[in-house]
Tab-separated table of C-alpha atoms and ligand atoms in Angstrom:
chain	number	residue	atom	x	y	z
A	213	UNK	CA	-15.496	-72.805	-5.247
A	214	UNK	CA	-16.954	-71.545	-8.522
A	215	UNK	CA	-15.250	-72.440	-11.777
A	216	UNK	CA	-15.302	-68.975	-13.370
A	217	UNK	CA	-13.565	-65.750	-12.314
A	218	UNK	CA	-16.211	-63.049	-12.042
A	219	UNK	CA	-14.722	-60.607	-9.524
A	220	UNK	CA	-11.586	-58.476	-9.758
A	221	UNK	CA	-9.951	-56.407	-7.033
A	222	UNK	CA	-8.153	-53.181	-7.972
A	223	UNK	CA	-5.991	-51.920	-5.094
A	224	UNK	CA	-5.742	-48.163	-5.690
A	225	UNK	CA	-4.990	-46.924	-2.187
A	226	UNK	CA	-1.199	-46.606	-2.440
A	227	UNK	CA	0.467	-43.256	-1.796
A	228	UNK	CA	2.175	-43.059	-5.182
A	229	UNK	CA	5.227	-41.380	-3.655
A	230	UNK	CA	7.352	-41.918	-6.775
A	231	UNK	CA	5.052	-39.598	-8.702
A	232	UNK	CA	4.814	-36.727	-6.251
A	233	UNK	CA	3.809	-33.956	-6.628
A	234	UNK	CA	1.535	-35.250	-9.453
A	235	UNK	CA	-0.105	-37.665	-6.997
A	236	UNK	CA	-0.537	-35.214	-4.115
A	237	UNK	CA	-4.263	-34.695	-4.742
A	238	UNK	CA	-4.810	-37.229	-7.544
A	239	UNK	CA	-4.451	-40.984	-7.445
A	240	UNK	CA	-1.581	-42.481	-9.454
A	241	UNK	CA	-4.090	-44.747	-11.198
A	242	UNK	CA	-5.752	-41.690	-12.774
A	243	UNK	CA	-2.554	-40.666	-14.611
A	244	UNK	CA	-3.440	-40.783	-18.311
A	245	UNK	CA	-1.528	-42.754	-20.915
A	246	UNK	CA	-2.412	-40.791	-24.073
A	247	UNK	CA	-6.166	-40.330	-23.447
A	248	UNK	CA	-7.201	-42.927	-20.878
A	249	UNK	CA	-6.279	-43.184	-17.203
A	250	UNK	CA	-4.268	-46.236	-16.132
A	251	UNK	CA	-7.217	-47.608	-14.177
A	252	UNK	CA	-9.368	-47.651	-17.319
A	253	UNK	CA	-6.839	-49.819	-19.173
A	254	UNK	CA	-6.929	-52.203	-16.193
A	255	UNK	CA	-10.740	-52.259	-16.080
A	256	UNK	CA	-10.952	-52.890	-19.834
A	257	UNK	CA	-8.571	-55.838	-19.459
A	258	UNK	CA	-10.790	-57.229	-16.678
A	259	UNK	CA	-13.980	-56.804	-18.724
A	260	UNK	CA	-12.342	-58.570	-21.684
A	261	UNK	CA	-11.654	-61.499	-19.318
A	262	UNK	CA	-15.337	-61.754	-18.361
A	263	UNK	CA	-15.195	-59.975	-14.984
A	264	UNK	CA	-18.592	-58.719	-13.768
A	265	UNK	CA	-17.823	-57.216	-10.344
A	266	UNK	CA	-15.092	-54.570	-10.046
A	267	UNK	CA	-13.903	-54.046	-6.469
A	268	UNK	CA	-11.830	-50.883	-5.981
A	269	UNK	CA	-9.848	-50.590	-2.754
A	270	UNK	CA	-9.522	-46.851	-2.381
A	271	UNK	CA	-7.691	-44.528	-0.001
A	272	UNK	CA	-7.792	-40.832	0.713
A	273	UNK	CA	-8.173	-38.555	-2.332
A	274	UNK	CA	-9.391	-41.424	-4.539
A	275	UNK	CA	-12.794	-39.915	-5.342
A	276	UNK	CA	-11.673	-39.262	-8.890
A	277	UNK	CA	-11.729	-43.037	-9.511
A	278	UNK	CA	-15.295	-43.371	-8.232
A	279	UNK	CA	-16.355	-40.440	-10.398
A	280	UNK	CA	-14.555	-41.763	-13.462
A	281	UNK	CA	-16.668	-44.929	-13.510
A	282	UNK	CA	-19.911	-43.174	-12.541
A	283	UNK	CA	-22.476	-41.407	-14.692
A	284	UNK	CA	-21.492	-37.759	-15.388
A	285	UNK	CA	-24.910	-36.088	-15.794
A	286	UNK	CA	-23.761	-32.507	-16.480
A	287	UNK	CA	-21.047	-33.502	-18.928
A	288	UNK	CA	-23.346	-35.922	-20.746
A	289	UNK	CA	-26.114	-33.283	-21.064
A	290	UNK	CA	-23.630	-30.731	-22.337
A	291	UNK	CA	-22.189	-33.112	-24.959
A	292	UNK	CA	-25.702	-34.050	-26.072
A	293	UNK	CA	-26.699	-30.384	-26.425
A	294	UNK	CA	-23.604	-29.753	-28.539
A	295	UNK	CA	-24.345	-32.795	-30.718
A	296	UNK	CA	-21.027	-34.484	-29.815
A	297	UNK	CA	-22.443	-37.986	-30.145
A	298	UNK	CA	-19.157	-39.842	-30.584
A	299	UNK	CA	-17.546	-38.232	-27.536
A	300	UNK	CA	-20.710	-38.916	-25.564
A	301	UNK	CA	-20.527	-42.629	-26.415
A	302	UNK	CA	-16.886	-42.665	-25.336
A	303	UNK	CA	-17.723	-41.631	-21.778
A	304	UNK	CA	-21.012	-43.526	-21.495
A	305	UNK	CA	-19.749	-46.962	-22.442
A	306	UNK	CA	-16.812	-47.407	-20.086
A	307	UNK	CA	-18.697	-49.869	-17.852
A	308	UNK	CA	-21.356	-52.102	-19.458
A	309	UNK	CA	-24.741	-52.237	-17.674
A	310	UNK	CA	-24.332	-55.820	-16.379
A	311	UNK	CA	-21.142	-54.878	-14.476
A	312	UNK	CA	-21.174	-53.696	-10.832
A	313	UNK	CA	-18.600	-51.402	-9.192
A	314	UNK	CA	-17.902	-51.724	-5.462
A	315	UNK	CA	-15.722	-49.205	-3.611
A	316	UNK	CA	-14.094	-50.180	-0.326
A	317	UNK	CA	-11.986	-47.851	1.743
A	318	UNK	CA	-8.539	-48.827	3.031
A	319	UNK	CA	-8.255	-46.372	5.911
A	320	UNK	CA	-4.452	-46.520	6.031
A	321	UNK	CA	-1.986	-47.567	3.323
A	322	UNK	CA	-0.642	-50.561	5.273
A	323	UNK	CA	0.444	-52.491	2.188
A	324	UNK	CA	-0.859	-54.403	-0.825
A	325	UNK	CA	-1.744	-57.477	1.262
A	326	UNK	CA	-3.764	-55.342	3.647
A	327	UNK	CA	-5.547	-53.685	0.701
A	328	UNK	CA	-6.516	-57.056	-0.845
A	329	UNK	CA	-7.708	-58.277	2.580
A	330	UNK	CA	-10.304	-55.465	2.620
A	331	UNK	CA	-12.160	-57.240	-0.209
A	332	UNK	CA	-12.906	-60.420	1.801
A	333	UNK	CA	-16.617	-59.750	2.471
A	334	UNK	CA	-17.329	-58.887	-1.167
A	335	UNK	CA	-15.382	-61.811	-2.641
A	336	UNK	CA	-16.850	-64.542	-0.414
A	337	UNK	CA	-15.994	-68.131	-1.299
A	338	UNK	CA	-14.796	-67.806	-4.879
A	339	UNK	CA	-11.513	-67.375	-6.670
A	340	UNK	CA	-10.887	-63.829	-7.868
A	341	UNK	CA	-8.447	-61.660	-9.788
A	342	UNK	CA	-6.210	-58.869	-8.511
A	343	UNK	CA	-5.040	-56.238	-10.995
A	344	UNK	CA	-2.496	-53.529	-10.260
A	345	UNK	CA	-3.293	-50.741	-12.674
A	346	UNK	CA	0.220	-49.313	-12.596
A	347	UNK	CA	1.389	-52.399	-14.505
A	348	UNK	CA	-0.132	-51.670	-17.890
A	349	UNK	CA	-0.043	-54.835	-20.018
A	350	UNK	CA	-0.609	-54.524	-23.727
A	351	UNK	CA	-1.646	-57.782	-25.320
A	352	UNK	CA	-3.536	-57.107	-28.519
A	353	UNK	CA	-4.550	-60.770	-28.889
A	354	UNK	CA	-6.596	-61.544	-25.780
A	355	UNK	CA	-5.401	-59.563	-22.753
A	356	UNK	CA	-3.200	-60.800	-19.924
A	357	UNK	CA	-6.039	-61.562	-17.509
A	358	UNK	CA	-7.962	-63.536	-20.161
A	359	UNK	CA	-4.906	-65.745	-20.609
A	360	UNK	CA	-4.700	-66.291	-16.855
A	361	UNK	CA	-8.426	-67.070	-16.595
A	362	UNK	CA	-7.891	-69.836	-19.172
A	363	UNK	CA	-5.087	-71.255	-17.019
A	364	UNK	CA	-7.362	-71.132	-13.959
A	365	UNK	CA	-10.160	-72.918	-15.823
A	366	UNK	CA	-7.812	-75.770	-16.576
A	367	UNK	CA	-5.973	-76.034	-13.234
A	368	UNK	CA	-8.435	-74.636	-10.636
A	369	UNK	CA	-5.753	-73.051	-8.466
A	370	UNK	CA	-4.067	-69.712	-7.845
A	371	UNK	CA	-2.102	-68.268	-10.780
A	372	UNK	CA	0.537	-65.504	-10.640
A	373	UNK	CA	1.394	-63.444	-13.724
A	374	UNK	CA	5.196	-63.479	-14.008
A	375	UNK	CA	7.909	-62.018	-16.199
A	376	UNK	CA	11.675	-62.505	-16.509
A	377	UNK	CA	13.417	-59.368	-15.315
A	378	UNK	CA	16.976	-58.082	-15.296
A	379	UNK	CA	18.574	-59.952	-12.346
A	380	UNK	CA	19.794	-56.632	-10.913
A	381	UNK	CA	16.171	-55.500	-10.365
A	382	UNK	CA	14.922	-58.210	-7.993
A	383	UNK	CA	14.596	-55.721	-5.132
A	384	UNK	CA	11.606	-54.111	-6.838
A	385	UNK	CA	9.506	-57.307	-7.114
A	386	UNK	CA	8.152	-60.443	-5.537
A	387	UNK	CA	10.392	-63.195	-6.953
A	388	UNK	CA	9.386	-66.835	-7.427
A	389	UNK	CA	11.192	-70.123	-7.859
A	390	UNK	CA	9.048	-72.458	-9.951
A	391	UNK	CA	9.291	-75.920	-11.443
A	392	UNK	CA	8.335	-75.788	-15.094
A	393	UNK	CA	5.286	-77.824	-16.117
A	394	UNK	CA	5.353	-76.593	-19.741
A	395	UNK	CA	3.299	-74.025	-21.706
A	396	UNK	CA	4.868	-71.075	-19.855
A	397	UNK	CA	3.582	-72.564	-16.601
A	398	UNK	CA	5.443	-73.509	-13.451
A	399	UNK	CA	4.510	-74.740	-10.012
A	400	UNK	CA	5.678	-72.147	-7.481
A	401	UNK	CA	7.990	-73.629	-4.846
A	402	UNK	CA	9.079	-70.397	-3.184
A	403	UNK	CA	8.181	-66.713	-3.262
A	404	UNK	CA	10.125	-63.855	-1.662
A	405	UNK	CA	9.347	-60.126	-1.572
A	406	UNK	CA	12.029	-57.763	-2.855
A	407	UNK	CA	15.124	-59.958	-2.325
A	408	UNK	CA	18.617	-58.598	-2.974
A	409	UNK	CA	19.979	-59.970	-6.293
A	410	UNK	CA	22.438	-62.265	-4.480
A	411	UNK	CA	19.583	-63.738	-2.383
A	412	UNK	CA	16.951	-63.956	-5.139
A	413	UNK	CA	15.826	-67.522	-5.973
A	414	UNK	CA	15.502	-66.603	-9.706
A	415	UNK	CA	14.766	-63.627	-11.950
A	416	UNK	CA	11.100	-64.554	-12.392
A	417	UNK	CA	9.141	-61.585	-11.043
A	418	UNK	CA	5.482	-61.407	-10.104
A	419	UNK	CA	3.910	-58.436	-11.848
A	420	UNK	CA	0.525	-56.905	-11.148
A	421	UNK	CA	-1.770	-59.792	-12.147
A	422	UNK	CA	-2.975	-62.503	-9.791
A	423	UNK	CA	-5.742	-65.079	-9.649
A	424	UNK	CA	-6.182	-66.176	-6.047
A	425	UNK	CA	-8.327	-68.725	-4.254
A	426	UNK	CA	-10.352	-67.395	-1.279
A	427	UNK	CA	-7.987	-69.278	1.077
A	428	UNK	CA	-5.671	-66.281	0.658
A	429	UNK	CA	-7.856	-64.312	3.109
A	430	UNK	CA	-7.060	-66.765	5.953
A	431	UNK	CA	-3.387	-66.373	5.133
A	432	UNK	CA	-3.590	-62.572	4.986
A	433	UNK	CA	-5.003	-62.630	8.532
A	434	UNK	CA	-1.791	-64.332	9.682
A	435	UNK	CA	0.680	-62.042	7.943
A	436	UNK	CA	2.620	-59.458	9.946
A	437	UNK	CA	4.378	-56.425	8.415
A	438	UNK	CA	7.230	-57.561	6.151
A	439	UNK	CA	9.396	-55.770	3.556
A	440	UNK	CA	9.086	-51.979	3.924
A	441	UNK	CA	6.984	-52.426	7.102
A	442	UNK	CA	3.942	-53.304	4.932
A	443	UNK	CA	1.505	-56.228	4.998
A	444	UNK	CA	2.738	-57.988	1.877
A	445	UNK	CA	0.511	-60.057	-0.426
A	446	UNK	CA	3.669	-62.042	-1.263
A	447	UNK	CA	3.970	-63.250	2.350
A	448	UNK	CA	0.370	-64.528	2.293
A	449	UNK	CA	1.039	-66.319	-1.016
A	450	UNK	CA	4.127	-67.923	0.603
A	451	UNK	CA	1.806	-69.385	3.273
A	452	UNK	CA	-0.816	-70.385	0.688
A	453	UNK	CA	1.589	-72.434	-1.393
A	454	UNK	CA	2.367	-74.668	1.588
A	455	UNK	CA	-1.249	-75.835	1.395
A	456	UNK	CA	-2.395	-75.429	-2.193
A	457	UNK	CA	-0.827	-75.449	-5.637
A	458	UNK	CA	0.104	-71.994	-6.908
A	459	UNK	CA	1.149	-71.632	-10.549
A	460	UNK	CA	3.350	-69.039	-12.193
A	461	UNK	CA	2.379	-68.098	-15.720
A	462	UNK	CA	4.634	-66.216	-18.163
A	463	UNK	CA	1.976	-64.307	-20.050
A	464	UNK	CA	2.356	-62.937	-23.555
A	465	UNK	CA	2.114	-59.186	-24.016
A	466	UNK	CA	4.225	-56.161	-23.215
A	467	UNK	CA	4.239	-54.813	-19.679
A	468	UNK	CA	4.912	-51.186	-18.851
A	469	UNK	CA	5.865	-50.364	-15.263
A	470	UNK	CA	3.818	-47.182	-14.995
A	471	UNK	CA	4.569	-46.953	-11.262
A	472	UNK	CA	7.998	-45.623	-12.281
A	473	UNK	CA	8.516	-42.388	-14.207
A	474	UNK	CA	10.587	-44.003	-16.946
A	475	UNK	CA	8.136	-46.881	-17.439
A	476	UNK	CA	5.280	-44.393	-17.609
A	477	UNK	CA	7.065	-42.290	-20.247
A	478	UNK	CA	7.841	-45.394	-22.321
A	479	UNK	CA	4.172	-46.461	-22.139
A	480	UNK	CA	3.057	-43.016	-23.243
A	481	UNK	CA	5.406	-42.982	-26.253
A	482	UNK	CA	4.616	-46.550	-27.359
A	483	UNK	CA	0.857	-46.232	-26.877
A	484	UNK	CA	1.000	-42.877	-28.698
A	485	UNK	CA	2.668	-44.657	-31.621
A	486	UNK	CA	-0.252	-47.115	-31.742
A	487	UNK	CA	-3.034	-44.550	-31.333
A	488	UNK	CA	-5.256	-44.420	-34.441
A	489	UNK	CA	-5.650	-40.631	-34.410
A	490	UNK	CA	-2.093	-39.707	-33.510
A	491	UNK	CA	0.322	-42.343	-34.698
A	492	UNK	CA	1.412	-40.812	-38.024
A	493	UNK	CA	1.966	-37.283	-36.728
A	494	UNK	CA	3.566	-38.499	-33.518
A	495	UNK	CA	5.968	-40.785	-35.399
A	496	UNK	CA	6.978	-37.929	-37.699
A	497	UNK	CA	7.552	-35.735	-34.648
A	498	UNK	CA	9.762	-38.361	-32.950
A	499	UNK	CA	11.738	-38.948	-36.147
A	500	UNK	CA	12.295	-35.190	-36.397
A	501	UNK	CA	13.546	-35.102	-32.804
A	502	UNK	CA	16.060	-37.877	-33.467
A	503	UNK	CA	17.369	-36.224	-36.637
A	504	UNK	CA	17.872	-32.870	-34.901
B	701	UTP	P1	3.205	-49.650	-4.887
B	701	UTP	O1	4.171	-50.573	-4.283
B	701	UTP	O2	3.450	-49.217	-6.282
B	701	UTP	O3	3.057	-48.403	-3.928
B	701	UTP	O4	1.778	-50.327	-4.775
B	701	UTP	P2	2.405	-46.997	-4.191
B	701	UTP	O5	2.129	-46.370	-2.898
B	701	UTP	O6	1.212	-47.111	-5.112
B	701	UTP	O7	3.502	-46.189	-4.996
B	701	UTP	P3	4.951	-45.631	-4.538
B	701	UTP	O8	5.840	-46.847	-4.466
B	701	UTP	O9	4.799	-44.931	-3.224
B	701	UTP	O10	5.327	-44.688	-5.640
B	701	UTP	C1	1.365	-51.340	-5.670
B	701	UTP	C2	-0.136	-51.299	-5.785
B	701	UTP	O11	-0.739	-51.563	-4.528
B	701	UTP	C3	-1.636	-50.526	-4.165
B	701	UTP	C4	-1.186	-49.316	-4.976
B	701	UTP	O12	-2.254	-48.422	-5.194
B	701	UTP	C5	-0.671	-49.959	-6.259
B	701	UTP	O13	-1.737	-50.246	-7.145
B	701	UTP	N1	-1.546	-50.332	-2.688
B	701	UTP	C6	-0.328	-50.286	-2.086
B	701	UTP	C7	-2.700	-50.201	-1.960
B	701	UTP	O14	-3.830	-50.217	-2.496
B	701	UTP	N2	-2.615	-50.038	-0.605
B	701	UTP	C8	-1.422	-50.011	0.030
B	701	UTP	O15	-1.414	-49.877	1.274
B	701	UTP	C9	-0.254	-50.123	-0.735
């Protein structure tokens, strides 16, 4: 197994039912937060962590994602003709030239585990990252995935990005029980998908960042439909940790659950308040609203 993490899988084939009708013809991952789609935030985080191969697992009506990371000849010509050099740079430099995009189709949305399993042939025998774009993680210092890559470099095993959640919300997450080994790290002893609060082993939830060893593909082959009738990545990780060490890592940074409407609105407001062009006007607007 190679020492560095060079490939990242972006499962973007979910149905996005919580955002219908916005996601009827458009993927959830293309919803913009201020001026960038969610998937671009995720890709930028991966690039900052040194990823060189981006593997998108797409479903029906996901062409917008392919187009977003492709060259846009007409638009680029038009911007050049109009002398809009800055805007041109903005759309040309999303993916650096040394980075490759691979698009794989998940014919049916059979679950996150099934989606990740589609990447097996492209990943081969190396550890890789999985990023769920609907968890937007803002870490101005280094980026959540960069932190996790550092952990992998030191420990050479699977790493799950985790966060303490309100104990009443365990049914929305994969929940782990870990033994602390210091530095925000724990060795995972148990992982359960969407347990009821009274059955949850802790309130430590796995959010959308994973580093996984290639052994996960053997485990995914064994998994049968679990919670919600879907092939769950969590169930494959539960099998993996019987054989290999799996670490939980409480990353630093703020996570926005953009798969939910409220989380998405909060992300939009808070990112708007940080946006160079907009922050002053937007803040004044919000203050005005509160005083009304
Ligand atoms: P979610 O559990 O958020 O499901 O998937 P969803 O379909 O996207 O959204 P809702 O719950 O219906 O509103 C978590 C991640 O896994 C991907 C999704 O695209 C999302 O990034 N996923 C899920 C797949 O790629 N394939 C699947 O079969 C299921």
